[in-house]
Amino acid sequence: MAVQKLPLAKALNESLRKALETDPKVLVMGEDVGKLGGVFRVTDGLQKDFGEERVIDTPLAESGIVGTAIGLALRGYRPVVEIQFDGFVFPAYDQIVTQLAKMHARSLGTVKLPIVIRIPYGGGIGAVEHHSESPEALFAHVAGLKVVSPSNSSDAYWMLQQAIQSDDPVVFFEPKRRYWDKGEVDPEAIPGELHKARTAREGTDLTLAAYGPMVKVCLEAAQVAAEEGRSVEVLDLRSVSPSTSTPSKRPWRRRAGSWWSTRHRCSSGRARRSPPGSPSGASTTWRPRCCGWAATTPRTRRPGWRRSTCRVSTGCSTPSTARWRTEERREHRDPRVQDAGRR
Amino acid sequence: MPDPDHMAMFEHVYADGHALVDEERAQFAAYQASFADGEVK
């Protein structure tokens, strides 16, 4: 395949095709993925080319689909499961959180479950209830899972292959609102790391951090801001969890009584109660401002550690009074916090 | 049955691993070391 301008859905199709060609253990399974080619045509033509035993039409039973994938992964396969719409994932939630996320730790590393769960998500296509959810936060806070979301065709092509090659379970959120947006895909390019953010637009006055379908919205907002004389940086987080440090080099700035660093909207266009990302990686507190969220003074969040809780770790992984006091004393030595206190 | 080492809770979170888990392991090790008797409170 040469460099082409492809819709995001077609980029995913090519990515799956490449994965099926490369590794005979890769399977694609889900509702209507075979004969129909998927309701969004992401799996179009794959069953015809690779057969019914590798591209499998499943019954309408999400819990069973994920459970079957777990069984196949235990036997050495690399299942790529499609959940037809975001709102349909909830019957499978127990299988994903209780079994898929925890099996590796439960077996002390003996068992690997290299499963990708593809989920079209987000609003903006005029769909009804159950078809416009944003459930990524429900998975982002589960240790053992990796949660990613591409925002463009190139990332969709490469990130899906990287997710399939990963030995960890990956929940792959596909922005359905962007399925028909075209972007260049270069099959010879060197892809970025799966869990690393990228700077989509450089800027100096403000940073917008987003993932999935909202990256395009933020880029459009940054363009409008540029026409008004403001320089806005846009970060594409790419990985919801685990997330690495964002590449923004812009320092915290004080503006109108509060510290500003990032303003973020969730994929459905409504302001979130809390920003996405790894709960251990977040380093700001947020408050509502002008239909978005603005960072206030940079504080350190100290949730539980990113691991499944067992009998021994319950006491250690839960934030304790002593731990909070330790962090509190450390923050009081933080010059940024001291500076804010003087203003 | 004896309790395993506390640091073992950071093992096998991911098959491929991640820098975030390494960072948390280091944070917990530093926190554990901050107690005079080494016992996490």
Coordinates of C-alpha atoms in Angstrom, one line a residue:
Chain A
M1 CA 0.0 0.0 0.0
A2 CA 1.5 3.4 -1.0
V3 CA 0.9 6.7 0.8
Q4 CA -2.8 7.4 0.5
K5 CA -5.4 9.8 1.9
L6 CA -7.9 7.5 3.6
P7 CA -11.0 7.9 5.8
L8 CA -10.3 6.8 9.4
A9 CA -12.5 3.8 9.0
K10 CA -10.6 2.7 5.9
A11 CA -7.3 3.2 7.7
L12 CA -8.6 0.9 10.4
N13 CA -9.6 -1.6 7.7
E14 CA -6.1 -1.6 6.2
S15 CA -4.6 -1.9 9.6
L16 CA -6.7 -5.0 10.4
R17 CA -5.8 -6.4 7.0
K18 CA -2.1 -5.9 7.7
A19 CA -2.4 -7.6 11.1
L20 CA -4.3 -10.6 9.7
E21 CA -1.7 -11.0 7.0
T22 CA 1.2 -10.7 9.3
D23 CA 0.1 -12.9 12.2
P24 CA -2.0 -16.1 11.7
K25 CA -3.0 -16.0 15.3
V26 CA -4.9 -12.7 14.9
L27 CA -8.7 -13.1 14.8
V28 CA -11.4 -10.5 14.3
M29 CA -14.7 -11.2 16.1
G30 CA -17.9 -9.3 16.8
E31 CA -21.4 -8.7 15.7
D32 CA -21.8 -8.2 11.9
V33 CA -18.0 -8.0 11.3
G34 CA -18.0 -10.8 8.8
K35 CA -20.6 -11.0 6.1
L36 CA -21.7 -7.4 6.6
G37 CA -18.2 -6.0 7.0
G38 CA -19.2 -4.1 10.1
V39 CA -21.9 -1.4 10.5
F40 CA -19.2 1.2 9.8
R41 CA -17.5 -1.0 7.2
V42 CA -14.3 -1.1 9.3
T43 CA -14.1 -4.9 8.6
D44 CA -15.3 -4.7 5.0
G45 CA -13.9 -7.5 2.8
L46 CA -11.9 -9.2 5.6
Q47 CA -14.0 -12.3 5.9
K48 CA -14.0 -12.8 2.2
D49 CA -10.2 -12.7 2.1
F50 CA -9.3 -14.4 5.4
G51 CA -12.2 -16.8 5.9
E52 CA -14.9 -17.4 8.5
E53 CA -12.5 -19.0 11.0
R54 CA -10.5 -15.8 11.3
V55 CA -13.2 -13.1 10.9
I56 CA -16.0 -14.4 13.0
D57 CA -19.6 -13.2 13.3
T58 CA -20.6 -13.7 16.9
P59 CA -24.0 -13.9 18.6
L60 CA -25.5 -10.7 20.0
A61 CA -23.9 -11.2 23.5
E62 CA -21.1 -8.9 24.5
S63 CA -20.3 -10.7 27.7
G64 CA -19.9 -13.9 25.8
I65 CA -17.9 -12.3 23.0
V66 CA -15.3 -11.0 25.5
G67 CA -15.4 -14.2 27.5
T68 CA -14.8 -16.2 24.3
A69 CA -11.9 -13.9 23.4
I70 CA -10.3 -14.4 26.8
G71 CA -10.5 -18.2 26.2
L72 CA -9.0 -17.8 22.8
A73 CA -6.2 -15.6 24.1
L74 CA -5.4 -18.2 26.8
R75 CA -4.9 -20.7 24.0
G76 CA -2.4 -18.4 22.2
Y77 CA -4.6 -16.4 19.8
R78 CA -4.7 -12.6 19.5
P79 CA -8.4 -11.7 19.3
V80 CA -9.5 -8.3 18.1
V81 CA -13.0 -7.9 19.4
E82 CA -15.4 -5.4 18.1
I83 CA -18.1 -4.0 20.4
Q84 CA -20.6 -2.6 17.8
F85 CA -21.4 0.6 19.7
D86 CA -20.1 2.2 22.9
G87 CA -23.3 1.7 24.8
F88 CA -23.2 -2.0 24.2
V89 CA -20.0 -2.6 26.1
F90 CA -21.7 -2.6 29.6
P91 CA -22.8 -6.2 29.5
A92 CA -19.1 -7.1 28.9
Y93 CA -17.8 -4.8 31.6
D94 CA -17.5 -7.5 34.2
Q95 CA -15.6 -9.8 31.8
I96 CA -13.3 -6.9 31.0
V97 CA -12.6 -5.6 34.4
T98 CA -12.8 -8.7 36.5
Q99 CA -11.1 -11.2 34.2
L100 CA -9.4 -9.5 31.3
A101 CA -7.7 -6.7 33.3
K102 CA -6.6 -8.9 36.2
M103 CA -5.7 -12.2 34.7
H104 CA -2.0 -11.3 34.2
A105 CA -1.5 -10.2 37.8
R106 CA -3.7 -13.0 39.1
S107 CA -1.5 -15.5 37.4
L108 CA 1.7 -13.7 38.6
G109 CA 2.6 -13.0 35.0
T110 CA 2.1 -16.5 33.7
V111 CA -0.8 -15.7 31.5
K112 CA -0.9 -12.9 28.9
L113 CA -4.1 -11.8 27.3
P114 CA -3.2 -9.9 24.1
I115 CA -6.8 -8.8 23.3
V116 CA -7.9 -5.6 21.6
I117 CA -11.4 -4.5 22.2
R118 CA -12.4 -2.0 19.6
I119 CA -15.2 0.3 20.5
P120 CA -16.7 3.1 18.3
Y121 CA -17.5 5.8 20.8
G122 CA -18.6 9.4 21.2
G123 CA -21.5 11.5 20.0
G124 CA -21.9 13.8 17.0
I125 CA -23.5 11.4 14.5
G126 CA -27.1 12.0 15.4
A127 CA -27.5 8.5 16.9
V128 CA -29.8 7.7 19.8
E129 CA -29.4 6.2 23.2
H130 CA -26.7 3.5 23.7
H131 CA -25.0 4.7 20.5
S132 CA -23.3 7.9 21.7
E133 CA -21.6 7.1 24.9
S134 CA -18.2 8.1 26.2
P135 CA -17.3 5.3 28.6
E136 CA -13.5 5.6 28.4
A137 CA -13.2 6.8 32.0
L138 CA -14.8 3.5 33.2
F139 CA -11.8 1.6 31.8
A140 CA -9.1 4.2 32.2
H141 CA -9.2 3.7 36.0
V142 CA -8.8 -0.1 35.8
A143 CA -5.3 -1.3 36.4
G144 CA -4.2 -3.9 33.9
L145 CA -6.0 -2.3 31.0
K146 CA -4.6 0.1 28.5
V147 CA -7.0 2.6 26.9
V148 CA -6.1 4.5 23.7
S149 CA -7.9 6.6 21.1
P150 CA -6.6 7.8 17.8
S151 CA -7.8 11.1 16.4
N152 CA -6.7 10.8 12.8
S153 CA -6.2 8.2 10.0
S154 CA -2.5 7.8 10.4
D155 CA -2.7 7.2 14.2
A156 CA -5.7 4.8 13.6
Y157 CA -3.6 2.8 11.2
W158 CA -0.5 2.5 13.4
M159 CA -2.0 2.5 16.8
L160 CA -4.4 -0.4 16.0
Q161 CA -1.5 -2.5 14.9
Q162 CA 0.6 -1.6 17.9
A163 CA -2.3 -2.5 20.1
I164 CA -2.7 -5.9 18.5
Q165 CA 1.0 -6.5 18.9
S166 CA 0.9 -5.6 22.6
D167 CA 0.8 -8.4 25.0
D168 CA -1.6 -6.4 27.2
P169 CA -5.4 -6.0 26.9
V170 CA -6.0 -2.7 25.0
V171 CA -9.4 -1.0 24.8
F172 CA -9.2 0.8 21.5
F173 CA -11.7 3.7 21.3
E174 CA -12.5 4.7 17.8
P175 CA -14.0 8.2 17.3
K176 CA -17.0 7.3 15.2
R177 CA -17.6 11.0 14.5
R178 CA -14.3 11.0 12.6
Y179 CA -14.7 7.7 10.7
W180 CA -15.2 9.6 7.4
D181 CA -12.5 12.2 8.0
K182 CA -9.6 11.7 5.6
G183 CA -6.0 11.8 6.4
E184 CA -2.7 10.6 5.0
V185 CA -1.5 7.2 5.8
D186 CA 2.1 6.2 5.0
P187 CA 2.7 2.5 5.5
E188 CA 6.4 3.0 5.5
A189 CA 6.5 5.6 8.2
I190 CA 8.0 5.0 11.6
P191 CA 5.1 5.2 14.0
G192 CA 5.2 7.0 17.4
E193 CA 4.9 5.1 20.7
L194 CA 1.5 3.8 21.4
H195 CA 1.1 5.6 24.7
K196 CA 2.8 8.9 24.0
A197 CA 1.1 12.2 23.4
R198 CA 1.9 14.4 20.4
T199 CA 1.8 18.1 19.9
A200 CA -0.8 18.6 17.2
R201 CA -0.2 22.4 17.1
E202 CA 2.5 24.5 18.7
G203 CA 1.4 27.5 20.8
T204 CA 2.5 29.7 23.7
D205 CA -0.5 31.3 25.4
L206 CA -2.7 28.3 26.3
T207 CA -2.7 24.5 26.0
L208 CA -5.7 22.5 24.9
A209 CA -5.3 18.8 25.7
A210 CA -7.7 16.4 24.0
Y211 CA -8.0 12.9 22.5
G212 CA -10.1 11.2 19.9
P213 CA -12.8 13.3 18.2
M214 CA -12.1 16.4 20.2
V215 CA -8.6 17.0 18.8
K216 CA -10.1 18.3 15.6
V217 CA -12.4 20.6 17.5
C218 CA -9.5 21.9 19.5
L219 CA -7.5 22.5 16.4
E220 CA -10.4 24.5 14.9
A221 CA -10.6 26.5 18.1
A222 CA -6.9 27.2 18.0
Q223 CA -7.2 28.4 14.5
V224 CA -10.0 30.8 15.5
A225 CA -7.9 32.0 18.4
A226 CA -4.9 32.6 16.1
E227 CA -7.1 34.9 13.9
E228 CA -7.8 36.8 17.1
G229 CA -4.1 37.1 17.9
R230 CA -3.7 34.3 20.5
S231 CA -1.3 31.4 20.3
V232 CA -2.9 28.1 21.4
E233 CA -1.1 24.8 21.7
V234 CA -3.1 21.6 21.1
L235 CA -2.0 18.3 22.5
D236 CA -3.3 15.0 21.2
L237 CA -3.1 12.7 24.2
R238 CA -3.6 9.5 22.1
S239 CA -3.4 7.3 25.2
V240 CA -6.1 7.8 27.8
S241 CA -4.4 5.3 30.2
P242 CA -1.6 4.9 31.0
S243 CA -0.6 8.3 29.9
T244 CA 3.0 9.6 29.7
S245 CA 3.8 13.2 30.6
T246 CA 2.4 15.6 28.0
P247 CA 5.1 17.1 25.7
S248 CA 3.9 20.6 26.4
K249 CA 6.8 22.8 27.3
R250 CA 4.6 25.8 28.1
P251 CA 4.9 26.8 31.8
W252 CA 2.0 27.4 34.1
R253 CA 0.7 30.9 33.6
R254 CA -1.3 33.1 35.9
R255 CA -4.4 34.6 34.3
A256 CA -7.4 36.4 35.8
G257 CA -7.1 35.0 39.3
S258 CA -6.3 31.4 38.5
W259 CA -3.5 29.3 36.9
W260 CA -4.2 28.2 33.4
S261 CA -2.6 25.3 31.7
T262 CA -5.2 23.3 29.9
R263 CA -8.8 23.4 29.1
H264 CA -10.5 20.1 28.0
R265 CA -13.8 18.8 26.8
C266 CA -14.8 15.2 26.7
S267 CA -15.5 13.4 23.5
S268 CA -19.3 14.1 23.6
G269 CA -18.7 17.8 23.6
R270 CA -19.8 18.4 27.2
A271 CA -17.5 19.5 29.8
R272 CA -16.3 16.7 32.0
R273 CA -16.4 16.6 35.7
S274 CA -12.8 15.6 35.7
P275 CA -10.1 15.4 33.1
P276 CA -9.2 12.1 31.5
G277 CA -5.9 10.4 31.7
S278 CA -4.2 8.2 34.2
P279 CA -5.4 8.9 37.7
S280 CA -1.9 8.7 38.9
G281 CA -0.5 10.9 36.2
A282 CA -2.9 13.9 36.7
S283 CA -1.2 16.7 38.4
T284 CA -3.8 19.5 38.4
T285 CA -7.0 20.3 40.0
W286 CA -9.8 21.5 37.7
R287 CA -12.7 23.8 38.0
P288 CA -15.4 24.8 35.5
R289 CA -14.8 27.9 33.5
C290 CA -16.6 29.2 30.4
C291 CA -18.0 25.8 29.4
G292 CA -14.7 24.1 29.7
W293 CA -12.3 23.2 32.4
A294 CA -9.3 25.3 33.5
A295 CA -6.5 24.1 35.6
T296 CA -6.1 25.8 38.9
T297 CA -3.0 25.8 41.0
P298 CA -0.9 22.7 40.2
R299 CA -1.5 20.2 42.9
T300 CA -0.5 16.6 43.2
R301 CA -3.2 14.0 43.1
R302 CA -2.5 11.0 45.1
P303 CA -5.0 8.2 44.3
G304 CA -4.3 4.5 44.9
W305 CA -1.5 2.9 42.9
R306 CA -2.2 1.6 39.4
R307 CA -2.6 -2.1 40.2
S308 CA -5.3 -4.6 41.2
T309 CA -5.9 -4.7 44.8
C310 CA -5.2 -7.9 46.7
R311 CA -5.2 -8.8 50.4
V312 CA -1.7 -7.6 51.0
S313 CA -1.8 -4.4 48.9
T314 CA -5.1 -3.1 50.2
G315 CA -3.5 -1.3 53.0
C316 CA -0.5 -0.1 50.9
S317 CA -2.5 1.0 47.8
T318 CA -5.1 3.0 49.6
P319 CA -4.0 6.6 50.3
S320 CA -3.4 6.9 54.0
T321 CA -3.3 9.8 56.4
A322 CA 0.5 9.5 56.6
R323 CA 0.8 9.5 52.8
W324 CA -1.4 12.6 52.5
R325 CA 0.7 14.4 55.2
T326 CA 3.9 13.5 53.4
E327 CA 2.5 15.0 50.1
E328 CA 1.2 18.0 51.9
R329 CA 4.6 18.8 53.4
R330 CA 6.2 18.3 50.0
E331 CA 3.8 20.7 48.3
H332 CA 4.5 23.4 50.9
R333 CA 8.1 23.2 49.7
D334 CA 6.9 23.6 46.1
P335 CA 7.8 27.2 45.0
R336 CA 4.9 27.3 42.6
V337 CA 2.5 26.7 45.5
Q338 CA 4.2 29.2 47.7
D339 CA 4.1 31.8 44.9
A340 CA 0.4 31.3 44.5
G341 CA -0.1 31.7 48.2
R342 CA 1.5 35.1 48.2
R343 CA -0.7 36.4 45.3
Chain B
M1 CA 0.7 -17.9 55.0
P2 CA 3.3 -15.1 55.1
D3 CA 2.5 -11.8 53.4
P4 CA 4.6 -11.2 50.2
D5 CA 6.8 -8.2 50.0
H6 CA 4.9 -4.9 49.5
M7 CA 6.9 -4.1 46.4
A8 CA 5.6 -7.2 44.7
M9 CA 2.3 -5.4 44.1
F10 CA 3.9 -3.5 41.3
E11 CA 4.8 -6.6 39.4
H12 CA 2.7 -8.0 36.6
V13 CA 0.4 -5.0 36.3
Y14 CA 1.1 -5.0 32.5
A15 CA 2.8 -7.7 30.4
D16 CA 4.6 -5.0 28.4
G17 CA 5.2 -2.8 31.4
H18 CA 4.9 1.0 31.5
A19 CA 7.0 3.9 32.8
L20 CA 4.0 4.9 35.0
V21 CA 4.2 1.7 37.0
D22 CA 8.0 2.2 37.4
E23 CA 7.4 5.7 38.6
E24 CA 4.8 4.5 41.1
R25 CA 7.1 1.8 42.3
A26 CA 9.9 4.4 42.9
Q27 CA 7.4 6.6 44.7
F28 CA 6.3 3.9 47.0
A29 CA 9.8 2.8 47.7
A30 CA 10.7 6.3 48.7
Y31 CA 7.6 6.5 50.8
Q32 CA 8.3 3.2 52.5
A33 CA 11.9 4.3 53.1
S34 CA 10.6 7.4 54.9
F35 CA 9.4 5.4 57.8
A36 CA 12.0 4.9 60.5
D37 CA 11.2 1.2 60.9
G38 CA 10.4 0.7 57.2
E39 CA 6.8 -0.2 58.0
V40 CA 4.2 1.5 55.8
K41 CA 1.5 3.2 57.8

